[in-house]
mmCIF file of C-alpha atoms and ligand atoms in Angstrom:
data_model
loop_
_atom_site.group_PDB
_atom_site.id
_atom_site.type_symbol
_atom_site.label_atom_id
_atom_site.label_comp_id
_atom_site.label_asym_id
_atom_site.label_seq_id
_atom_site.Cartn_x
_atom_site.Cartn_y
_atom_site.Cartn_z
ATOM 1 C CA MET A 5 0.124 -0.337 -0.041
ATOM 2 C CA SER A 6 1.164 3.440 -1.026
ATOM 3 C CA ASN A 7 1.623 6.661 1.185
ATOM 4 C CA VAL A 8 -1.022 8.654 0.801
ATOM 5 C CA ILE A 9 -0.498 12.473 0.238
ATOM 6 C CA ASP A 10 -2.819 14.315 2.526
ATOM 7 C CA GLY A 11 -3.443 17.702 0.714
ATOM 8 C CA ARG A 12 -5.020 18.964 3.851
ATOM 9 C CA ALA A 13 -2.423 18.415 5.828
ATOM 10 C CA VAL A 14 0.473 19.953 3.390
ATOM 11 C CA ALA A 15 -2.462 23.372 2.480
ATOM 12 C CA GLU A 16 -1.890 24.004 6.292
ATOM 13 C CA LYS A 17 2.244 24.080 5.774
ATOM 14 C CA VAL A 18 1.433 26.807 3.133
ATOM 15 C CA TYR A 19 -0.907 28.993 5.015
ATOM 16 C CA VAL A 20 1.191 28.605 8.063
ATOM 17 C CA ASP A 21 4.243 30.112 5.505
ATOM 18 C CA LEU A 22 1.497 32.634 4.213
ATOM 19 C CA ARG A 23 0.270 34.286 8.137
ATOM 20 C CA GLY A 24 3.581 34.894 8.428
ATOM 21 C CA GLU A 25 4.479 36.887 4.914
ATOM 22 C CA ILE A 26 0.527 38.103 5.377
ATOM 23 C CA ALA A 27 1.740 40.137 8.733
ATOM 24 C CA THR A 28 5.107 41.535 6.916
ATOM 25 C CA LEU A 29 2.596 42.364 4.438
ATOM 26 C CA LYS A 30 0.261 44.553 7.122
ATOM 27 C CA SER A 31 3.037 45.578 8.996
ATOM 28 C CA LYS A 32 3.938 47.654 6.015
ATOM 29 C CA GLU A 33 0.534 48.660 5.925
ATOM 30 C CA ILE A 34 -0.830 46.354 3.119
ATOM 31 C CA THR A 35 -3.826 43.782 3.902
ATOM 32 C CA PRO A 36 -3.803 41.648 0.260
ATOM 33 C CA GLY A 37 -7.147 41.701 -1.479
ATOM 34 C CA LEU A 38 -9.076 39.146 -3.091
ATOM 35 C CA ALA A 39 -11.980 39.949 -5.119
ATOM 36 C CA VAL A 40 -14.162 36.783 -6.073
ATOM 37 C CA VAL A 41 -16.504 37.260 -8.812
ATOM 38 C CA LEU A 42 -19.697 34.830 -8.919
ATOM 39 C CA VAL A 43 -21.940 35.568 -12.892
ATOM 40 C CA GLY A 44 -24.811 33.603 -11.894
ATOM 41 C CA ASP A 45 -26.077 30.786 -9.305
ATOM 42 C CA ASP A 46 -24.167 27.756 -10.339
ATOM 43 C CA PRO A 47 -24.293 25.131 -7.326
ATOM 44 C CA ALA A 48 -21.432 24.124 -7.627
ATOM 45 C CA SER A 49 -19.790 27.326 -8.296
ATOM 46 C CA ARG A 50 -21.254 29.249 -5.532
ATOM 47 C CA ALA A 51 -19.746 26.678 -3.356
ATOM 48 C CA TYR A 52 -16.143 27.388 -4.451
ATOM 49 C CA VAL A 53 -16.841 30.974 -4.150
ATOM 50 C CA ARG A 54 -18.174 30.954 -0.869
ATOM 51 C CA SER A 55 -14.800 28.209 0.070
ATOM 52 C CA LYS A 56 -12.644 31.049 -1.408
ATOM 53 C CA ASP A 57 -14.505 34.011 0.490
ATOM 54 C CA LYS A 58 -13.821 31.675 3.727
ATOM 55 C CA MET A 59 -10.342 31.280 3.185
ATOM 56 C CA SER A 60 -9.044 34.766 2.193
ATOM 57 C CA ARG A 61 -11.186 36.179 5.928
ATOM 58 C CA GLU A 62 -9.835 33.445 7.684
ATOM 59 C CA LEU A 63 -6.331 34.446 6.311
ATOM 60 C CA GLY A 64 -7.074 37.738 7.445
ATOM 61 C CA LEU A 65 -7.167 38.942 3.569
ATOM 62 C CA TYR A 66 -9.883 41.810 2.565
ATOM 63 C CA SER A 67 -12.267 40.166 0.631
ATOM 64 C CA VAL A 68 -14.876 40.900 -1.545
ATOM 65 C CA LYS A 69 -17.109 38.566 -2.801
ATOM 66 C CA LEU A 70 -19.693 40.067 -6.458
ATOM 67 C CA GLU A 71 -22.610 37.639 -6.447
ATOM 68 C CA LEU A 72 -23.751 38.729 -9.894
ATOM 69 C CA PRO A 73 -27.180 37.920 -11.849
ATOM 70 C CA ALA A 74 -26.806 34.934 -14.620
ATOM 71 C CA ALA A 75 -28.386 38.530 -16.773
ATOM 72 C CA THR A 76 -25.705 40.125 -16.048
ATOM 73 C CA THR A 77 -24.379 41.651 -20.161
ATOM 74 C CA GLN A 78 -20.852 41.473 -20.806
ATOM 75 C CA ASN A 79 -20.020 45.143 -20.805
ATOM 76 C CA GLU A 80 -21.482 45.388 -17.440
ATOM 77 C CA LEU A 81 -19.424 42.172 -16.159
ATOM 78 C CA LEU A 82 -16.323 44.487 -17.884
ATOM 79 C CA ALA A 83 -17.365 47.852 -16.231
ATOM 80 C CA ARG A 84 -17.131 45.165 -12.970
ATOM 81 C CA VAL A 85 -13.443 44.185 -13.961
ATOM 82 C CA GLU A 86 -12.299 48.116 -14.678
ATOM 83 C CA GLU A 87 -13.308 48.476 -11.317
ATOM 84 C CA LEU A 88 -11.658 46.300 -9.277
ATOM 85 C CA ASN A 89 -8.596 46.627 -11.904
ATOM 86 C CA ARG A 90 -8.420 50.603 -10.539
ATOM 87 C CA ASN A 91 -9.103 49.370 -6.625
ATOM 88 C CA PRO A 92 -6.197 50.162 -4.797
ATOM 89 C CA HIS A 93 -7.177 47.530 -2.101
ATOM 90 C CA ILE A 94 -7.300 44.795 -3.999
ATOM 91 C CA HIS A 95 -4.666 42.565 -5.296
ATOM 92 C CA GLY A 96 -6.452 39.687 -6.829
ATOM 93 C CA ILE A 97 -9.530 39.219 -9.195
ATOM 94 C CA LEU A 98 -10.953 35.787 -10.376
ATOM 95 C CA VAL A 99 -13.882 35.548 -11.995
ATOM 96 C CA GLN A 100 -15.314 32.286 -11.518
ATOM 97 C CA SER A 101 -15.893 29.514 -14.236
ATOM 98 C CA PRO A 102 -17.675 28.311 -16.019
ATOM 99 C CA PRO A 103 -19.653 31.620 -16.589
ATOM 100 C CA PRO A 104 -23.446 31.666 -18.408
ATOM 101 C CA LYS A 105 -22.576 31.161 -22.400
ATOM 102 C CA HIS A 106 -23.702 34.344 -23.686
ATOM 103 C CA ILE A 107 -20.440 36.096 -21.820
ATOM 104 C CA ASP A 108 -17.294 35.803 -23.660
ATOM 105 C CA GLU A 109 -14.210 34.464 -20.799
ATOM 106 C CA ALA A 110 -11.186 34.963 -23.097
ATOM 107 C CA ALA A 111 -12.118 38.921 -23.010
ATOM 108 C CA ILE A 112 -13.120 39.046 -19.604
ATOM 109 C CA VAL A 113 -9.690 37.002 -19.049
ATOM 110 C CA ARG A 114 -7.643 39.834 -21.718
ATOM 111 C CA ALA A 115 -9.583 42.495 -19.857
ATOM 112 C CA LEU A 116 -8.088 41.898 -15.690
ATOM 113 C CA ASP A 117 -5.013 44.021 -14.919
ATOM 114 C CA PRO A 118 -2.326 40.574 -15.094
ATOM 115 C CA ARG A 119 -0.810 42.194 -12.105
ATOM 116 C CA LYS A 120 -4.009 41.390 -10.636
ATOM 117 C CA ASP A 121 -4.664 38.016 -12.436
ATOM 118 C CA VAL A 122 -4.176 35.585 -10.018
ATOM 119 C CA ASP A 123 -5.707 32.663 -11.631
ATOM 120 C CA GLY A 124 -2.726 32.744 -13.893
ATOM 121 C CA PHE A 125 -5.035 32.265 -17.236
ATOM 122 C CA HIS A 126 -3.960 36.261 -18.899
ATOM 123 C CA PRO A 127 -1.728 35.480 -22.186
ATOM 124 C CA LEU A 128 1.264 37.661 -20.009
ATOM 125 C CA ASN A 129 0.800 35.421 -17.751
ATOM 126 C CA VAL A 130 0.901 32.566 -19.833
ATOM 127 C CA ALA A 131 3.395 34.322 -21.602
ATOM 128 C CA LYS A 132 5.906 34.913 -18.458
ATOM 129 C CA LEU A 133 5.332 31.254 -17.646
ATOM 130 C CA ALA A 134 6.573 30.300 -20.980
ATOM 131 C CA LEU A 135 9.223 32.396 -20.342
ATOM 132 C CA GLY A 136 10.398 31.373 -16.995
ATOM 133 C CA ASP A 137 9.982 34.647 -15.527
ATOM 134 C CA PRO A 138 9.388 34.514 -12.018
ATOM 135 C CA SER A 139 6.714 37.490 -11.735
ATOM 136 C CA ALA A 140 4.721 35.612 -13.673
ATOM 137 C CA VAL A 141 1.278 34.320 -11.784
ATOM 138 C CA VAL A 142 1.083 30.600 -12.605
ATOM 139 C CA PRO A 143 -2.562 28.774 -12.169
ATOM 140 C CA CYS A 144 -2.838 27.470 -9.101
ATOM 141 C CA THR A 145 -4.050 23.910 -9.458
ATOM 142 C CA PRO A 146 -0.431 22.755 -11.302
ATOM 143 C CA LEU A 147 1.445 25.360 -8.503
ATOM 144 C CA GLY A 148 -0.790 23.086 -6.006
ATOM 145 C CA VAL A 149 0.869 19.937 -7.799
ATOM 146 C CA GLN A 150 4.059 21.426 -7.407
ATOM 147 C CA ARG A 151 4.144 22.699 -4.780
ATOM 148 C CA MET A 152 3.256 19.454 -2.986
ATOM 149 C CA LEU A 153 5.651 17.002 -5.140
ATOM 150 C CA ILE A 154 7.846 18.936 -2.895
ATOM 151 C CA GLU A 155 6.883 19.572 0.755
ATOM 152 C CA SER A 156 6.241 15.208 0.290
ATOM 153 C CA LYS A 157 10.320 15.395 -1.274
ATOM 154 C CA ILE A 158 9.576 13.527 -4.067
ATOM 155 C CA ASP A 159 12.305 14.092 -6.567
ATOM 156 C CA ILE A 160 11.210 15.896 -9.561
ATOM 157 C CA ALA A 161 14.113 17.470 -10.971
ATOM 158 C CA GLY A 162 15.476 14.285 -14.000
ATOM 159 C CA ALA A 163 12.123 12.703 -13.488
ATOM 160 C CA HIS A 164 9.405 11.141 -16.029
ATOM 161 C CA VAL A 165 6.526 13.121 -15.372
ATOM 162 C CA VAL A 166 3.577 11.986 -17.992
ATOM 163 C CA ILE A 167 1.161 14.495 -17.108
ATOM 164 C CA LEU A 168 -2.584 13.002 -19.214
ATOM 165 C CA GLY A 169 -4.733 15.905 -20.304
ATOM 166 C CA ARG A 170 -3.479 19.388 -21.890
ATOM 167 C CA SER A 171 -6.226 21.774 -20.204
ATOM 168 C CA MET A 172 -4.890 25.486 -20.047
ATOM 169 C CA ILE A 173 -6.095 25.426 -16.520
ATOM 170 C CA VAL A 174 -4.700 22.043 -15.651
ATOM 171 C CA GLY A 175 -1.941 19.945 -18.142
ATOM 172 C CA LYS A 176 -0.318 22.591 -20.014
ATOM 173 C CA PRO A 177 0.712 25.228 -17.669
ATOM 174 C CA LEU A 178 1.995 22.314 -16.009
ATOM 175 C CA ALA A 179 4.311 21.203 -18.121
ATOM 176 C CA LEU A 180 5.819 24.235 -18.660
ATOM 177 C CA LEU A 181 6.642 24.305 -14.518
ATOM 178 C CA LEU A 182 7.565 21.187 -14.087
ATOM 179 C CA MET A 183 10.116 21.580 -17.108
ATOM 180 C CA GLN A 184 12.135 24.476 -16.353
ATOM 181 C CA LYS A 185 15.384 24.937 -14.947
ATOM 182 C CA THR A 186 15.089 25.448 -11.514
ATOM 183 C CA LYS A 187 14.038 24.186 -8.011
ATOM 184 C CA GLY A 188 10.583 22.224 -8.559
ATOM 185 C CA GLY A 189 11.636 21.918 -12.444
ATOM 186 C CA ASP A 190 13.931 20.184 -14.064
ATOM 187 C CA ALA A 191 11.787 17.138 -14.987
ATOM 188 C CA THR A 192 10.782 16.001 -18.431
ATOM 189 C CA VAL A 193 7.340 16.213 -19.472
ATOM 190 C CA THR A 194 5.407 13.955 -21.636
ATOM 191 C CA VAL A 195 2.150 15.051 -21.888
ATOM 192 C CA VAL A 196 -0.756 13.463 -23.302
ATOM 193 C CA HIS A 197 -3.884 13.612 -24.222
ATOM 194 C CA SER A 198 -6.762 12.103 -25.843
ATOM 195 C CA ARG A 199 -4.858 11.660 -29.577
ATOM 196 C CA SER A 200 -2.628 9.756 -27.769
ATOM 197 C CA ARG A 201 -1.260 6.678 -29.387
ATOM 198 C CA ASN A 202 -0.209 3.915 -26.911
ATOM 199 C CA LEU A 203 -0.836 6.029 -23.956
ATOM 200 C CA GLU A 204 -1.096 3.411 -21.667
ATOM 201 C CA ALA A 205 3.064 2.167 -22.263
ATOM 202 C CA ILE A 206 3.612 6.196 -22.205
ATOM 203 C CA THR A 207 1.321 6.207 -18.539
ATOM 204 C CA ARG A 208 3.522 3.138 -17.127
ATOM 205 C CA SER A 209 7.113 4.583 -17.800
ATOM 206 C CA ALA A 210 5.960 7.659 -15.885
ATOM 207 C CA ASP A 211 8.341 7.991 -12.557
ATOM 208 C CA ILE A 212 5.502 10.457 -11.661
ATOM 209 C CA LEU A 213 2.199 10.287 -13.156
ATOM 210 C CA ILE A 214 -0.546 12.980 -13.250
ATOM 211 C CA ALA A 215 -4.145 12.386 -14.131
ATOM 212 C CA ALA A 216 -6.142 15.469 -14.962
ATOM 213 C CA ILE A 217 -8.536 14.336 -18.036
ATOM 214 C CA GLY A 218 -12.247 14.509 -15.930
ATOM 215 C CA ARG A 219 -12.926 10.909 -16.723
ATOM 216 C CA ALA A 220 -13.851 9.088 -13.445
ATOM 217 C CA GLY A 221 -11.342 6.070 -12.129
ATOM 218 C CA PHE A 222 -9.920 6.183 -15.770
ATOM 219 C CA VAL A 223 -6.344 5.083 -14.853
ATOM 220 C CA LYS A 224 -6.282 1.726 -13.540
ATOM 221 C CA ALA A 225 -2.918 -0.771 -11.964
ATOM 222 C CA GLU A 226 -1.907 -1.345 -15.779
ATOM 223 C CA HIS A 227 -1.464 2.164 -16.731
ATOM 224 C CA VAL A 228 1.041 2.298 -13.598
ATOM 225 C CA ARG A 229 4.546 1.225 -12.846
ATOM 226 C CA GLU A 230 5.121 -0.301 -9.647
ATOM 227 C CA GLY A 231 6.340 2.247 -7.619
ATOM 228 C CA ALA A 232 5.713 5.541 -9.454
ATOM 229 C CA VAL A 233 3.835 9.003 -7.615
ATOM 230 C CA VAL A 234 0.528 9.147 -8.753
ATOM 231 C CA ILE A 235 -1.341 12.887 -8.500
ATOM 232 C CA ASP A 236 -4.844 12.942 -9.134
ATOM 233 C CA VAL A 237 -6.407 16.482 -10.138
ATOM 234 C CA GLY A 238 -9.970 14.654 -11.601
ATOM 235 C CA ILE A 239 -13.131 16.120 -9.780
ATOM 236 C CA ASN A 240 -15.987 13.569 -11.073
ATOM 237 C CA ARG A 241 -19.328 13.436 -9.522
ATOM 238 C CA VAL A 242 -21.139 10.272 -9.579
ATOM 239 C CA ASP A 243 -24.778 9.198 -8.623
ATOM 240 C CA ASP A 244 -24.550 7.784 -5.361
ATOM 241 C CA PRO A 245 -27.972 7.199 -3.700
ATOM 242 C CA ALA A 246 -26.391 6.142 -0.247
ATOM 243 C CA ASN A 247 -24.965 9.760 0.452
ATOM 244 C CA GLU A 248 -26.926 12.542 1.452
ATOM 245 C CA ARG A 249 -26.020 14.697 -1.480
ATOM 246 C CA GLY A 250 -27.313 12.014 -4.118
ATOM 247 C CA TYR A 251 -23.820 12.265 -5.438
ATOM 248 C CA ARG A 252 -19.609 11.910 -4.176
ATOM 249 C CA LEU A 253 -17.075 12.942 -5.443
ATOM 250 C CA ILE A 254 -14.298 10.389 -6.871
ATOM 251 C CA GLY A 255 -10.750 11.121 -8.959
ATOM 252 C CA ASP A 256 -9.292 10.399 -12.624
ATOM 253 C CA VAL A 257 -7.685 7.117 -10.713
ATOM 254 C CA ALA A 258 -9.373 4.129 -9.874
ATOM 255 C CA PHE A 259 -7.662 4.641 -5.917
ATOM 256 C CA ASP A 260 -7.546 1.084 -4.228
ATOM 257 C CA GLU A 261 -5.949 -0.473 -6.851
ATOM 258 C CA VAL A 262 -3.074 1.824 -8.357
ATOM 259 C CA ALA A 263 -2.539 2.161 -4.479
ATOM 260 C CA ALA A 264 -1.445 -0.829 -4.393
ATOM 261 C CA LYS A 265 0.617 -0.240 -6.648
ATOM 262 C CA ALA A 266 1.981 3.162 -6.212
ATOM 263 C CA ALA A 267 4.653 4.697 -3.685
ATOM 264 C CA ALA A 268 2.526 7.597 -3.240
ATOM 265 C CA ILE A 269 -0.586 8.671 -4.502
ATOM 266 C CA THR A 270 -3.141 11.461 -3.778
ATOM 267 C CA PRO A 271 -7.006 11.030 -3.059
ATOM 268 C CA VAL A 272 -10.036 12.296 -3.596
ATOM 269 C CA PRO A 273 -11.091 14.644 -1.664
ATOM 270 C CA GLY A 274 -8.627 15.560 0.091
ATOM 271 C CA GLY A 275 -5.579 15.412 -2.070
ATOM 272 C CA VAL A 276 -5.030 18.709 -4.991
ATOM 273 C CA GLY A 277 -8.393 19.929 -4.269
ATOM 274 C CA PRO A 278 -6.906 22.072 -1.021
ATOM 275 C CA MET A 279 -3.904 22.726 -2.956
ATOM 276 C CA THR A 280 -6.197 24.858 -5.451
ATOM 277 C CA ILE A 281 -7.677 27.098 -2.903
ATOM 278 C CA ALA A 282 -3.799 27.607 -1.085
ATOM 279 C CA MET A 283 -1.901 28.760 -3.925
ATOM 280 C CA LEU A 284 -4.876 31.073 -4.592
ATOM 281 C CA MET A 285 -4.362 32.848 -1.364
ATOM 282 C CA ALA A 286 -0.961 32.865 -2.387
ATOM 283 C CA ASN A 287 -0.866 33.986 -5.340
ATOM 284 C CA THR A 288 -3.146 36.864 -3.933
ATOM 285 C CA VAL A 289 -0.208 37.532 -1.385
ATOM 286 C CA LYS A 290 2.306 37.604 -3.866
ATOM 287 C CA ALA A 291 0.424 39.855 -5.700
ATOM 288 C CA ALA A 292 0.194 42.541 -3.275
ATOM 289 C CA ARG A 293 3.926 42.201 -2.156
ATOM 290 C CA GLN A 294 4.518 42.685 -5.841
ATOM 291 C CA SER A 295 2.378 45.917 -5.916
ATOM 292 C CA LEU A 296 4.874 47.277 -3.282
HETATM 293 P P1 NAP B 1 -10.555 19.866 -19.831
HETATM 294 O O1 NAP B 1 -10.289 20.789 -20.230
HETATM 295 O O2 NAP B 1 -11.611 19.527 -20.245
HETATM 296 O O3 NAP B 1 -9.711 18.514 -20.355
HETATM 297 C C1 NAP B 1 -9.043 17.232 -20.244
HETATM 298 C C2 NAP B 1 -8.106 17.270 -20.621
HETATM 299 O O4 NAP B 1 -7.688 15.889 -20.780
HETATM 300 C C3 NAP B 1 -7.929 17.227 -22.233
HETATM 301 O O5 NAP B 1 -6.975 17.547 -22.621
HETATM 302 C C4 NAP B 1 -8.828 16.463 -23.128
HETATM 303 O O6 NAP B 1 -7.611 15.992 -24.672
HETATM 304 C C5 NAP B 1 -8.208 14.987 -22.174
HETATM 305 N N1 NAP B 1 -8.767 13.624 -22.186
HETATM 306 C C6 NAP B 1 -10.130 13.471 -22.016
HETATM 307 N N2 NAP B 1 -10.147 12.426 -21.804
HETATM 308 C C7 NAP B 1 -8.600 11.386 -22.244
HETATM 309 C C8 NAP B 1 -9.415 10.403 -22.310
HETATM 310 N N3 NAP B 1 -9.750 9.418 -22.404
HETATM 311 N N4 NAP B 1 -7.602 9.813 -22.680
HETATM 312 C C9 NAP B 1 -6.722 10.788 -22.462
HETATM 313 N N5 NAP B 1 -6.719 11.838 -22.171
HETATM 314 C C10 NAP B 1 -8.039 12.921 -22.368
HETATM 315 O O7 NAP B 1 -10.428 19.305 -18.291
HETATM 316 P P2 NAP B 1 -9.384 20.313 -17.009
HETATM 317 O O8 NAP B 1 -10.602 22.144 -16.937
HETATM 318 O O9 NAP B 1 -8.435 19.887 -17.238
HETATM 319 O O10 NAP B 1 -9.829 19.357 -15.924
HETATM 320 C C11 NAP B 1 -9.441 18.060 -16.008
HETATM 321 C C12 NAP B 1 -10.026 17.187 -14.093
HETATM 322 O O11 NAP B 1 -9.251 18.352 -13.654
HETATM 323 C C13 NAP B 1 -11.513 17.100 -14.255
HETATM 324 O O12 NAP B 1 -12.094 16.302 -13.399
HETATM 325 C C14 NAP B 1 -11.520 18.565 -13.108
HETATM 326 O O13 NAP B 1 -12.950 18.928 -12.642
HETATM 327 C C15 NAP B 1 -10.563 18.372 -12.045
HETATM 328 N N6 NAP B 1 -9.931 20.430 -11.696
HETATM 329 C C16 NAP B 1 -9.476 19.795 -10.418
HETATM 330 C C17 NAP B 1 -9.181 20.987 -9.923
HETATM 331 C C18 NAP B 1 -8.323 20.300 -8.232
HETATM 332 O O14 NAP B 1 -8.345 21.988 -7.871
HETATM 333 N N7 NAP B 1 -8.098 19.349 -7.679
HETATM 334 C C19 NAP B 1 -8.837 22.304 -10.791
HETATM 335 C C20 NAP B 1 -9.504 22.189 -12.216
HETATM 336 C C21 NAP B 1 -10.377 20.833 -12.639
HETATM 337 P P3 NAP B 1 -8.383 16.623 -25.470
HETATM 338 O O15 NAP B 1 -6.991 17.863 -25.664
HETATM 339 O O16 NAP B 1 -6.986 16.242 -26.901
HETATM 340 O O17 NAP B 1 -9.821 16.686 -26.034
#
């Protein structure tokens, strides 16, 4: 049985560091401020926004939760983003994804002040990450995966990392991050996706296998080499009448059979999820520090 990496415990370590940094910033009369914007009333998005707001308050950040009706127009949303761009008390802005269909999400991301883009999705931040510029704001989930590997003392340098999934939110930025020529990087990275041939042979050659495809229990024992590290980014809802909510959350990895083979593995929930919120807080603090 493998070592189960506890994402909540790693996130707690991050918060200990952040509390120190926040105290230092406050001594310079700067309270890091985060604005989270929700358009519409999608229940999952609402829950995410609530937990981000709660965590900000617990850390003593200045937190603004902006809840806008589903009928908000593109121009109205752009105007709110502009206000937040100009607000000196706000260092980080996050527009919860996905917005309603009539909103052009890419245009909203481009309208953000890149210094306040704590999701790291603005083209300038994407370019900075590709260039290895340390001032880049890096997307929270990839940053959380990297931090988790570092805190768990898993060797990244020289390791063959195979990432399942090539999205702009997880797979692609994670590949850039782990191949960087810096601490926490230097990996040999392979990215596989729905058009990849010989997927199983590739995943089996991974020292570190990271699954981010959104397919419940896709990664089975035969995808994994004995002794590999397996990080499960996936969050999938599956029906579960025994659960009071009528569903439960599971990852992209068939946990039990893979855990029997892997050296270390992350659970779902309680793995990468808590790290994503921790990194949102870290990005907000970084944005406040860089505003000095
Ligand atoms: P996405 O945008 O849907 O991208 C999925 C990627 O997986 C695509 O690149 C797709 O390939 C690839 N893929 C899909 N089916 C595949 C298959 N059968 N074989 C190989 N590759 C396949 O998803 P995402 O936003 O990256 O999210 C992925 C998962 O992570 C979801 O479950 C999401 O809920 C979860 N997530 C979790 C967190 C967290 O905090 N823990 C944060 C973000 C996302 P193509 O490009 O070829 O279509």
